[in-house]
XYZ file of C-alpha atoms in Angstrom:
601
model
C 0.000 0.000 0.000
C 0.958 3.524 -0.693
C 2.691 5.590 2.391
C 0.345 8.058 1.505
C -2.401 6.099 3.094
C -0.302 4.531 6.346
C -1.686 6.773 8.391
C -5.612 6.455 8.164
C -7.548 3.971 9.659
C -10.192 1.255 8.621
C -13.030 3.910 8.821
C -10.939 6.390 7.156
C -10.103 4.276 3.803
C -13.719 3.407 3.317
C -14.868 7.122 3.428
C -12.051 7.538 1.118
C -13.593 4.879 -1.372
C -17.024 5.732 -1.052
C -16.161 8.661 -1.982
C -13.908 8.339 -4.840
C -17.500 5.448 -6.336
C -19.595 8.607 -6.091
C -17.227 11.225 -8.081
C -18.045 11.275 -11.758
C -15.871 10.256 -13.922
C -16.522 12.904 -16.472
C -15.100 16.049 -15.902
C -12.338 17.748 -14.779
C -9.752 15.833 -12.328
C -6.964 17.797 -10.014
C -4.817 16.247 -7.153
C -6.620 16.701 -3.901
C -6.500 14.584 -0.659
C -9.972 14.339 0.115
C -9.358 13.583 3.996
C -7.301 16.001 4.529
C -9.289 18.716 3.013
C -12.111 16.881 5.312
C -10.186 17.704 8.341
C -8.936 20.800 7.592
C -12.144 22.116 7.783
C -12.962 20.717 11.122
C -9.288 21.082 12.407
C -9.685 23.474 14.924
C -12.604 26.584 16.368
C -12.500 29.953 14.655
C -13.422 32.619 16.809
C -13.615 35.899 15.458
C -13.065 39.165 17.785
C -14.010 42.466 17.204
C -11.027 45.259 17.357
C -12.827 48.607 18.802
C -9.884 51.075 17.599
C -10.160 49.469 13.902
C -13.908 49.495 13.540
C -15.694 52.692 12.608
C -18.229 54.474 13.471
C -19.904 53.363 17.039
C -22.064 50.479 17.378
C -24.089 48.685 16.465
C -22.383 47.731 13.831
C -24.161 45.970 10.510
C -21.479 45.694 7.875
C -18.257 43.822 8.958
C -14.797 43.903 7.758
C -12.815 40.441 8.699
C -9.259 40.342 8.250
C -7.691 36.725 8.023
C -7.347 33.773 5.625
C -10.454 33.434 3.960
C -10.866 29.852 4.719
C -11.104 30.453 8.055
C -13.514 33.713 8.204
C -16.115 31.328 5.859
C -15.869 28.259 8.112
C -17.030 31.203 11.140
C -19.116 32.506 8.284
C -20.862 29.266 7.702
C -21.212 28.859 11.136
C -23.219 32.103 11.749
C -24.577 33.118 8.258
C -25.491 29.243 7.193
C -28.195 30.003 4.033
C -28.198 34.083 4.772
C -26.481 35.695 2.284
C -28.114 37.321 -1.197
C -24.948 37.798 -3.165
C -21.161 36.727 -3.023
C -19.007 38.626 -5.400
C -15.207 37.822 -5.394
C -12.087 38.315 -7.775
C -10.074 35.452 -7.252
C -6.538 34.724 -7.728
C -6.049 34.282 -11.483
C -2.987 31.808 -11.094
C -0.538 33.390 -13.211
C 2.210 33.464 -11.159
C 3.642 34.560 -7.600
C 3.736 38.354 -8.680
C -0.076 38.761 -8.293
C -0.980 36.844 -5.524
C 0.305 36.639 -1.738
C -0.960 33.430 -1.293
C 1.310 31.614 -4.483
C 4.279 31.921 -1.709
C 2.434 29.022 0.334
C 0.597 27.448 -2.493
C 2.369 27.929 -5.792
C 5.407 26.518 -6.823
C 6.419 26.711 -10.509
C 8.415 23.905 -10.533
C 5.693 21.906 -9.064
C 3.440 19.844 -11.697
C 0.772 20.046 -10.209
C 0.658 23.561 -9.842
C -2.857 23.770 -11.343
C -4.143 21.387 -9.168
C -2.927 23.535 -5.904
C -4.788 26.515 -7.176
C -8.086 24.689 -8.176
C -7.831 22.950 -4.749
C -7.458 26.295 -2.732
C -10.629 27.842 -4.842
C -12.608 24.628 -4.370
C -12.284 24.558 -0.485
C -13.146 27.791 0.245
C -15.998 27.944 -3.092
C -17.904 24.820 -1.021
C -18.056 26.572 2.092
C -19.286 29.677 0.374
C -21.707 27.634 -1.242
C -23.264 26.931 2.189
C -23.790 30.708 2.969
C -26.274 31.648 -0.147
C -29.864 31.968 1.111
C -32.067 29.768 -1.099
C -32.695 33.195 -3.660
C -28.850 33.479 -3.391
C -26.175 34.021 -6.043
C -22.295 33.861 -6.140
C -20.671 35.982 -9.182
C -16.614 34.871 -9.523
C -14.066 37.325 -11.772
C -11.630 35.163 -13.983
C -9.631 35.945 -16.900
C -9.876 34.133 -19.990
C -7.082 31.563 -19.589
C -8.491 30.245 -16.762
C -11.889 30.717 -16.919
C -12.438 26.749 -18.268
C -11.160 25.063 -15.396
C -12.663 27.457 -12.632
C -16.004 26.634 -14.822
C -15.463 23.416 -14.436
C -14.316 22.787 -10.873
C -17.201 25.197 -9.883
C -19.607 22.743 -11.408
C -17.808 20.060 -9.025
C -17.893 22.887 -5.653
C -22.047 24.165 -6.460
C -23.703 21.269 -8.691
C -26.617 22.294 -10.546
C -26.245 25.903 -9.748
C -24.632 27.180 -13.027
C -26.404 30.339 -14.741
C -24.222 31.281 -16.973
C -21.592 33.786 -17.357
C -20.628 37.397 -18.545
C -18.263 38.751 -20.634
C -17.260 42.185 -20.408
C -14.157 44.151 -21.814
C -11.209 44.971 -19.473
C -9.343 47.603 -21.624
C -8.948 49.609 -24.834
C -6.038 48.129 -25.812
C -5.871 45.762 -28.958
C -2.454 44.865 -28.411
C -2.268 41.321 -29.892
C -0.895 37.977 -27.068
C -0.205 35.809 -29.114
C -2.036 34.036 -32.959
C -2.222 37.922 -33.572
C -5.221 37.764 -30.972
C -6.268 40.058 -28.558
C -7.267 39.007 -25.518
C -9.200 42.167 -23.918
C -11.894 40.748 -22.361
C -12.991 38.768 -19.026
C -15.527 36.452 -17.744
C -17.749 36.398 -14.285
C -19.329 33.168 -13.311
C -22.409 33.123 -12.163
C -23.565 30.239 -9.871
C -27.301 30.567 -8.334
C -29.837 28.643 -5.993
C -33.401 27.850 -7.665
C -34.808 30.959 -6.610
C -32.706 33.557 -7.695
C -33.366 36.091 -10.550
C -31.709 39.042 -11.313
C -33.711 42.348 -11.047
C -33.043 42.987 -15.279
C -34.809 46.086 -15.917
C -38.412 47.548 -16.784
C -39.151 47.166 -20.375
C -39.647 50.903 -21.997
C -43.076 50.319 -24.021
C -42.297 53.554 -26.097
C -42.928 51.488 -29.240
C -46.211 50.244 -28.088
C -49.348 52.449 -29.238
C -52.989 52.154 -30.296
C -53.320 53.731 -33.244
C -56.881 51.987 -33.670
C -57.677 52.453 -30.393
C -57.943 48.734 -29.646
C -59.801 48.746 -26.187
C -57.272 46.340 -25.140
C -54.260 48.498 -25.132
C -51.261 49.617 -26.469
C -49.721 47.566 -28.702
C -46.988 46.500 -31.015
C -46.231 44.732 -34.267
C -44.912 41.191 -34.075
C -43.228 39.436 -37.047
C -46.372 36.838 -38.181
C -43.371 34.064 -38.860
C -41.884 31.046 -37.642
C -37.752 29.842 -37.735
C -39.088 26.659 -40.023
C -38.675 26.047 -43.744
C -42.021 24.655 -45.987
C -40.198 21.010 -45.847
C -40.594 21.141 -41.839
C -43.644 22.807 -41.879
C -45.376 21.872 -45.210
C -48.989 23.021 -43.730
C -47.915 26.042 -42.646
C -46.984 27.316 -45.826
C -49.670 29.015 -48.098
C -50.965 32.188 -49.336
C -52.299 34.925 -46.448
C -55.577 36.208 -47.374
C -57.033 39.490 -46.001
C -60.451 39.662 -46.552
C -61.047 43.236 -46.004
C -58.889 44.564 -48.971
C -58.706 41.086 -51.017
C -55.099 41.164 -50.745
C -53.109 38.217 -51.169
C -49.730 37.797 -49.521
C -47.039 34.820 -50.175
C -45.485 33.282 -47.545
C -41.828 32.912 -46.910
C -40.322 29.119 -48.065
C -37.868 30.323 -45.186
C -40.219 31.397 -42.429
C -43.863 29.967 -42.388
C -46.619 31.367 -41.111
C -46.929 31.257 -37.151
C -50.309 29.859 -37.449
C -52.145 27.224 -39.291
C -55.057 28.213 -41.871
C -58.469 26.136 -41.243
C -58.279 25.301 -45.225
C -54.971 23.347 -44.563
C -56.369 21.412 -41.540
C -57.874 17.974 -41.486
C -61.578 17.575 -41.021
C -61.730 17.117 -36.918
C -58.321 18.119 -36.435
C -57.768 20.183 -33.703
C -55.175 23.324 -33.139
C -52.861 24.411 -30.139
C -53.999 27.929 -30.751
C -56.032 29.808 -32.808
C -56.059 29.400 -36.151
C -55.104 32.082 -39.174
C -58.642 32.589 -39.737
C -59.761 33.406 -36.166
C -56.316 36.128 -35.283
C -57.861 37.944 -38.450
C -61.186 37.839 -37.254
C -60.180 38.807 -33.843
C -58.253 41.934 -35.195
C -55.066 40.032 -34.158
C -53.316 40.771 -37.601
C -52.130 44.162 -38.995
C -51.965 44.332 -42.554
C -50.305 47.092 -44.419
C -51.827 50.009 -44.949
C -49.418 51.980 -47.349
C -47.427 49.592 -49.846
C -47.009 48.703 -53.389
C -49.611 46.275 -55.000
C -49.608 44.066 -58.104
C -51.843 42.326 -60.334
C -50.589 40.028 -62.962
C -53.220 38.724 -65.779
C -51.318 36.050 -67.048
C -49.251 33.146 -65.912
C -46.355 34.306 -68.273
C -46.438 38.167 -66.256
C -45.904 36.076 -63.270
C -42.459 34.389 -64.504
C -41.743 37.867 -66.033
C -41.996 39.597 -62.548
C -39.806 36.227 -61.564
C -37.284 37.132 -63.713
C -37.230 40.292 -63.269
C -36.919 40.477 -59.588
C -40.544 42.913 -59.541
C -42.211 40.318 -56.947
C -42.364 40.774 -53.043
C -39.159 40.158 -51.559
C -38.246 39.164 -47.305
C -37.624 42.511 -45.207
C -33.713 41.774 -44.950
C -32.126 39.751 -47.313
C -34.259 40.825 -49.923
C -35.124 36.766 -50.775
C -37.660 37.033 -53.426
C -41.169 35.216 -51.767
C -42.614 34.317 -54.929
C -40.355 31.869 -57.349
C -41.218 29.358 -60.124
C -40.909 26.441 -57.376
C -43.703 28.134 -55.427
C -46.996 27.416 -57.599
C -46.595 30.980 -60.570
C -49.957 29.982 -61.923
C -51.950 30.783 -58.205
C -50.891 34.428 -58.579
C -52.491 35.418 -61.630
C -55.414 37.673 -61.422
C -54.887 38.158 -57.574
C -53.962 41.264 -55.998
C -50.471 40.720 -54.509
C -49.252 43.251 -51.835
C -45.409 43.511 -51.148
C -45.386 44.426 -47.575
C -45.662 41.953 -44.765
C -47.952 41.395 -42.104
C -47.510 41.413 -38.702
C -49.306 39.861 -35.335
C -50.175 42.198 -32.566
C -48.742 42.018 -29.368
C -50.191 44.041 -26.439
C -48.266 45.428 -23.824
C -50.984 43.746 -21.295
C -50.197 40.207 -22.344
C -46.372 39.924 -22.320
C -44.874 37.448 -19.688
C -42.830 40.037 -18.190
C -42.218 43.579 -18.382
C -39.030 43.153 -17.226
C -36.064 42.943 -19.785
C -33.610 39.571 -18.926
C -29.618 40.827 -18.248
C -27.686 40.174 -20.867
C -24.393 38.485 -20.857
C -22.399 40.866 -22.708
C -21.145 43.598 -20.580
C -21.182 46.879 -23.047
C -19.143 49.662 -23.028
C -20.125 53.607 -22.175
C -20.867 54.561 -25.863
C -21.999 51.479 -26.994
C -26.452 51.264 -28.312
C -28.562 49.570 -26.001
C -30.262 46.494 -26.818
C -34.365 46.446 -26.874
C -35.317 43.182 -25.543
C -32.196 42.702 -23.097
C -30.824 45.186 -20.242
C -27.314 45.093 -20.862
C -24.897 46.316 -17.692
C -22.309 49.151 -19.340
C -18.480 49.609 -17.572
C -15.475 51.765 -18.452
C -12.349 50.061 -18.898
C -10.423 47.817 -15.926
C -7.817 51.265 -15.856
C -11.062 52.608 -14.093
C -10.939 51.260 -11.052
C -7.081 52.494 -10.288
C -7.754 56.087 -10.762
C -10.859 55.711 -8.172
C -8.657 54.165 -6.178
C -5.965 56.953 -6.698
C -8.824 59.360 -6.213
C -9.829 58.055 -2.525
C -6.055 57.651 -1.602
C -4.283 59.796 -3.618
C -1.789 56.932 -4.436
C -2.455 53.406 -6.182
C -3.041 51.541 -2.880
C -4.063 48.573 -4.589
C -3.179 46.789 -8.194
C -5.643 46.309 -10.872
C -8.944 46.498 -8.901
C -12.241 45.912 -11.215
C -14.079 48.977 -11.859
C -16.675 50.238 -9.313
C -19.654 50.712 -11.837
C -18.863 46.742 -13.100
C -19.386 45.958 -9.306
C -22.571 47.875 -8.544
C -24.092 47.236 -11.524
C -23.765 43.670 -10.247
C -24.843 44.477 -6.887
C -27.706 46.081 -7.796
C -28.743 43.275 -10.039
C -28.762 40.509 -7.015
C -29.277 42.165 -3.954
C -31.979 44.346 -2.669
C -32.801 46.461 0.362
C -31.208 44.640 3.315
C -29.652 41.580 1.839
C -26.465 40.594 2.772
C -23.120 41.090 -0.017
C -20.161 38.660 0.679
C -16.741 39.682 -0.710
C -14.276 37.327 0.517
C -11.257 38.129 -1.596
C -12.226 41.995 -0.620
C -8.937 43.678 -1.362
C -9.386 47.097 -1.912
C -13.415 46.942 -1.005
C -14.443 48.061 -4.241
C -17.409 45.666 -3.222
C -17.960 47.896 -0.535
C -18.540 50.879 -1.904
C -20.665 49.438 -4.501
C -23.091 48.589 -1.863
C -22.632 52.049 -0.062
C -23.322 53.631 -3.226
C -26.154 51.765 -4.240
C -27.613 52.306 -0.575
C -27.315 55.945 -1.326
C -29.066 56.178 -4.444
C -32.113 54.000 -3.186
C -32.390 54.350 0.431
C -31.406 50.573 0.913
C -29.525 48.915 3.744
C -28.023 46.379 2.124
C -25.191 44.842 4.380
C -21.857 43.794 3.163
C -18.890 41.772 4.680
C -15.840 42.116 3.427
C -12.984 39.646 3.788
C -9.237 39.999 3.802
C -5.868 39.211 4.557
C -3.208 41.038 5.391
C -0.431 39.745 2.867
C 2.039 39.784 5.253
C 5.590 38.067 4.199
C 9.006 37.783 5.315
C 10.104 41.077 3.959
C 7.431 42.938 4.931
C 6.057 41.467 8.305
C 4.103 44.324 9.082
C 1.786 44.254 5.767
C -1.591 44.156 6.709
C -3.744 44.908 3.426
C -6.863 44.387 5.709
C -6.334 47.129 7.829
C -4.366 49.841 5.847
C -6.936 49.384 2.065
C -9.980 47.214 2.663
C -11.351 49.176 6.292
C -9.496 52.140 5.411
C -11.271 53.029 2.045
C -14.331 52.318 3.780
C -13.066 54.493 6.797
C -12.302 57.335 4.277
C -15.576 56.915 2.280
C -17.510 57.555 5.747
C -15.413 60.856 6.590
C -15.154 62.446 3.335
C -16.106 66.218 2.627
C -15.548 65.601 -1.385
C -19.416 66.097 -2.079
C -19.488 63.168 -4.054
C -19.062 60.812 -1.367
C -21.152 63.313 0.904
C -24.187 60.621 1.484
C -21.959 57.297 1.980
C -22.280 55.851 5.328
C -21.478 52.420 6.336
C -20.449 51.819 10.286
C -18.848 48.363 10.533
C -16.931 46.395 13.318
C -13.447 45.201 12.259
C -12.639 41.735 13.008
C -9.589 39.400 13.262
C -9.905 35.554 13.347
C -8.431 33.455 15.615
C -7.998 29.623 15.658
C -8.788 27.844 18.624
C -8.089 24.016 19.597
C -11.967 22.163 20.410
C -9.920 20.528 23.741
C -9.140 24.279 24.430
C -12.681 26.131 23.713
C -13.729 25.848 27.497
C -11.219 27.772 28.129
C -10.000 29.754 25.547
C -13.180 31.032 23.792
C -13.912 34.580 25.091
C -17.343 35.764 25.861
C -16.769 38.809 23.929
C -16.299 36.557 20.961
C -18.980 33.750 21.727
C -21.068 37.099 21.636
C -20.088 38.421 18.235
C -20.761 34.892 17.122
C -24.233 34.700 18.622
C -25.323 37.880 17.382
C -24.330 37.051 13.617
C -25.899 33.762 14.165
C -29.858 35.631 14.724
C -28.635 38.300 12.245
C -28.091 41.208 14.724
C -26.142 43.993 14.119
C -22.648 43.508 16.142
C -22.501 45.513 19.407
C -19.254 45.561 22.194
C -20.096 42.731 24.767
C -19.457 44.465 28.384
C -17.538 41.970 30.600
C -18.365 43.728 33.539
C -22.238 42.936 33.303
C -23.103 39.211 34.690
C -25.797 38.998 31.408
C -25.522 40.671 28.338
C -28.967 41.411 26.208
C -29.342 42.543 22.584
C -33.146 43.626 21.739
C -33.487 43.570 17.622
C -37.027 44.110 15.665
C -37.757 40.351 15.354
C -35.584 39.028 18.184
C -33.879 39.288 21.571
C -30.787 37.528 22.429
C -29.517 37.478 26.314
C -25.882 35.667 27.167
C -25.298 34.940 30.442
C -22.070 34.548 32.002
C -23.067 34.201 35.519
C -26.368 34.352 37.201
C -28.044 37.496 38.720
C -31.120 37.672 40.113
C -32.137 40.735 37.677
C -32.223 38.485 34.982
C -35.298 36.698 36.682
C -37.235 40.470 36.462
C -36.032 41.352 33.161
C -37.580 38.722 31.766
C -40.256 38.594 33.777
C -41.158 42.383 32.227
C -41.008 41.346 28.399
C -43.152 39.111 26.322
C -40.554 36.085 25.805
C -41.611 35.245 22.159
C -38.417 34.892 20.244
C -36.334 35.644 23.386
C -33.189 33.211 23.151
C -31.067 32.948 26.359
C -27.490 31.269 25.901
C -25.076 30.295 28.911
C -22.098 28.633 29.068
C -23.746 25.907 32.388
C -27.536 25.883 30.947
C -28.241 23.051 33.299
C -27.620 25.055 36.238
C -29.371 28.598 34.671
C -32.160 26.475 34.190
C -32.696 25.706 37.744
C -32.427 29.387 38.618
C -35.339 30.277 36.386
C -37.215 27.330 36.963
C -40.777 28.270 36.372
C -39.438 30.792 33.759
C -40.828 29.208 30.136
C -37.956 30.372 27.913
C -35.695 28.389 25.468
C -31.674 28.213 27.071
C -29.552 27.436 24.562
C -25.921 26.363 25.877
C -22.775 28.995 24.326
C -20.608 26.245 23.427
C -22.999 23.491 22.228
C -24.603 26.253 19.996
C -21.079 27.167 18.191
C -19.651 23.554 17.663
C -22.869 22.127 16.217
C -23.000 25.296 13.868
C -19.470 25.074 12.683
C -19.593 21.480 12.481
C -22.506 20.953 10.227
């Protein structure tokens, strides 16, 4: 047996080959040790505390800004905000190298051949964890660049089955400088991965082409094309002459396009249609004929073949195909009044599906024409997102950050008035002020939590990215006279992770911390935890949390003075609490029970 599996036990080796029967075969494959990515996540407690002199504003505070290795602030994330959160955006690494990326020290070598596989692993842990946090309307959006965009595509199919949308494609600079094949690769990709339930907010469909000219009493309206994407060989019954009785005009049908509907002359006798048939959308003033076009009458079979030839015969709106040939029955014209212009079905504003335009998947740029039937988000080039940056720092603080309008414009399209955002490769908060912004301009209060490291390394140990770009643009957003940023607000807590042995959490987890925990956990805002009080108590809108750390008779009349629907009490001995407020009927919860199952699920 390999050395590689020495070490694990009976149990162990037949979790390993269950697993490895249920992976599909199909797909894409990297080096991962499945155990130890097991245990990794269950290796130890992650506590997270809140740093008073790095958080801003004064409490309570409902945005958060987390700085640590993302794996760890998810696994407390997933603990407290399990099925919670609206959207997750995130620019990942792009694994091109140990210039771009902090983390490639640890987990890239470029002599390594598996080198891929390290990168897809590191994504894939901390993607499946994620995956746990979207609320069942939820959405996670993921940057990538072109080279890689196949195998993040692919492993993400592997990390959120059945939750891929689609993607976007939007265009990163002006530049056409060529890579490579004389091909320029200008462009970039975000991911989307959703749960059933999500839709993006598109936009309202403008019905300035709809009107009611004949003052139809049921509504505007506009012209539809009368056609269908099938030849006369697939649809041999749908292909004849359109009559309309009113004016006697005759009109030929496309050997492209057939009609849309079936004519009760073509039908069987007793056969029945899905819908109405020609006949009936005439009657039923469903069909708009021309009203202004040129006509033609031909006496004679041999005027017919002469209009043929000489192309004088109605002809298709674009390619100019002519509609009547010598394959399509020359004698049935003659004597017939024969309009050129086409006829169209109406379609009332009242009846469509939605009246909200689908996004599109092609990011446009400023200048570029909108789109009728799709709402297409518009950006500025990637170089936009460094002068903002240079603009709220006055220096680049931060390399190649996306551009703030991509971000909102995302934003805005998955998350509404007080859903959560998720950024948990935050870097410069761009994310951030996306929501901040959008909050402005709506009177929302979305929530966002942004999540960093500090990118600290052997020659500079006292990096800390966190703390110095990700709070402090959102610090300076909040103080800023520049009238632009005038109505941005966003008070958040600042708060570091720390690992914590399960033998030790008796000991070792803080109350402070249990707190900040507890209070994500029933979606409260985050408020300081005062160690001097015996019981601490958090009244929201929907809930009240109390955490006791040591019994006090008050407790007993403080409860005793509020209704205790949706009143959860927590303490650390819930045995013992329990017998103090016998008689009392409200839930206790015990601290550490609480945490363990949570992060353990």
């Amino acid at each position: 047996m390999s050395a590689k599996y020495d070490d694990l036990n009976k149990a162990q080796l037949i979790e390993l080959l269950e697993k490895r029967d249920r992976t599909k075969k199909l797909g894409l494959v990297w080096e991962r040790d499945e155990i130890a990515a097991d245990q990794a996540i269950d290796e130890n407690f992650i506590a997270c505390e809140i740093v008073p002199e790095l958080s801003d504003k004064s409490a309570p505070w409902a945005n958060m800004v987390i700085e640590g290795d993302n794996f760890d602030a998810l696994r407390w994330l997933r603990m407290t905000l399990s099925g919670q959160v609206k959207c997750i955006y995130v620019d990942p690494p792009y694994n091109t190298g140990n210039k771009d990326w902090v983390y490639n020290d640890r987990y890239m070598d470029p002599e390594d051949r598996f080198r891929q596989s390290t990168w897809l692993e590191f994504l894939y842990r901390r993607f499946t964890l994620a995956r746990d946090l979207l609320a069942e309307d939820g959405v996670i959006l993921v940057s990538i660049n072109d080279d890689n965009r196949a195998v993040l595509e692919l492993m993400m199919d592997q990390a959120m089955p059945g939750m891929r949308l689609g993607s976007l494609v939007w265009r990163t600079r002006d530049t056409t400088s060529a890579k490579g094949g004389n091909f320029s690769d200008v462009h970039e990709h975000i991911l989307v991965y959703a749960k059933p339930n999500f839709i993006f907010t598109g936009n309202q469909k403008s019905n300035k082409k709809y009107k009611n000219p004949d003052n139809d009493p049921r509504g505007i309206w506009n012209v539809d094309p009368l056609t269908l994407a099938f030849d006369r060989n697939d649809r041999e019954r749908l292909f004849y002459p359109l009559h309309d009785p009113k004016t006697d005009i005759w009109y030929p049908c496309d050997p492209d396009r057939v009609w849309a509907y079936a004519s009760k002359e073509r039908l069987k006798p007793g056969q029945k249609t899905r819908s109405d048939t020609m006949e009936a959308h005439i009657e039923n003033g469903m069909i708009v004929f021309p009203e202004r076009q040129e006509i033609a009458v031909w006496n004679s079979k041999e005027e017919v073949l002469s209009a043929i030839e000489l192309g004088n015969v109605p002809v298709t709106p674009r390619d100019k195909k002519p509609l009547i040939r010598i394959d399509t029955d020359p004698d049935f014209w003659v004597g017939k009044k024969v309009g050129f212009g086409r006829p169209g079905f109406k379609k009332f504003w009242k009846d469509l599906r939605s009246h909200v335009s689908p996004l599109s998947s092609w990011i446009a740029r400023m200048n570029e024409e909108e789109l009728d039937d799709l709402f297409t988000l518009r950006t500025s080039s990637g170089g936009a997102g460094t002068n903002e940056i240079q603009s709220i720092f006055g220096r680049k603080a931060f390399q190649n950050p996306k551009p703030k309008a991509l971000i909102k414009q995302l934003v805005a399209q998955a998350a509404s008035s007080g859903d959560m955002v998720v950024d948990f490769f935050a870097g410069s908060a761009t994310t951030a002020q996306a929501v901040m912004e959008l909050n402005a301009e709506d009177g929302g209060d979305r929530r966002f939590i942004m999540v960093s490291s500090t990118e600290a390394t052997e020659g500079e140990p006292d990096k800390n990215l966190c703390r110095d770009v990700t709070a402090e643009r959102v610090r300076r957003l909040n103080a800023s006279d520049d009238p632009k940023y005038a109505d941005l607000a966003a008070p958040f807590a600042y708060l570091r992770t720390r690992e914590i042995a399960f033998e030790d959490l008796d000991y070792d987890l803080d109350p402070k911390d249990a707190w900040a925990a507890l209070e994500t956990l029933h979606a409260l805002p985050l408020t300081i935890y005062d160690t001097a009080r015996p019981w601490n108590a958090h009244e929201g809108e929907a809930v009240t949390l109390v955490m006791v750390d040591r019994y006090d008779a008050a407790l007993l009349d403080w409860l005793s003075d509020r209704s205790r629907q949706n009143v959860f009490v927590y303490a650390w001995a819930p045995g013992q609490l329990a017998r103090e407020l016998a008689g009392v009927e409200v839930e206790i919860r015990s601290v550490r029970d609480t945490l363990v199952r949570n992060f353990q699920q």
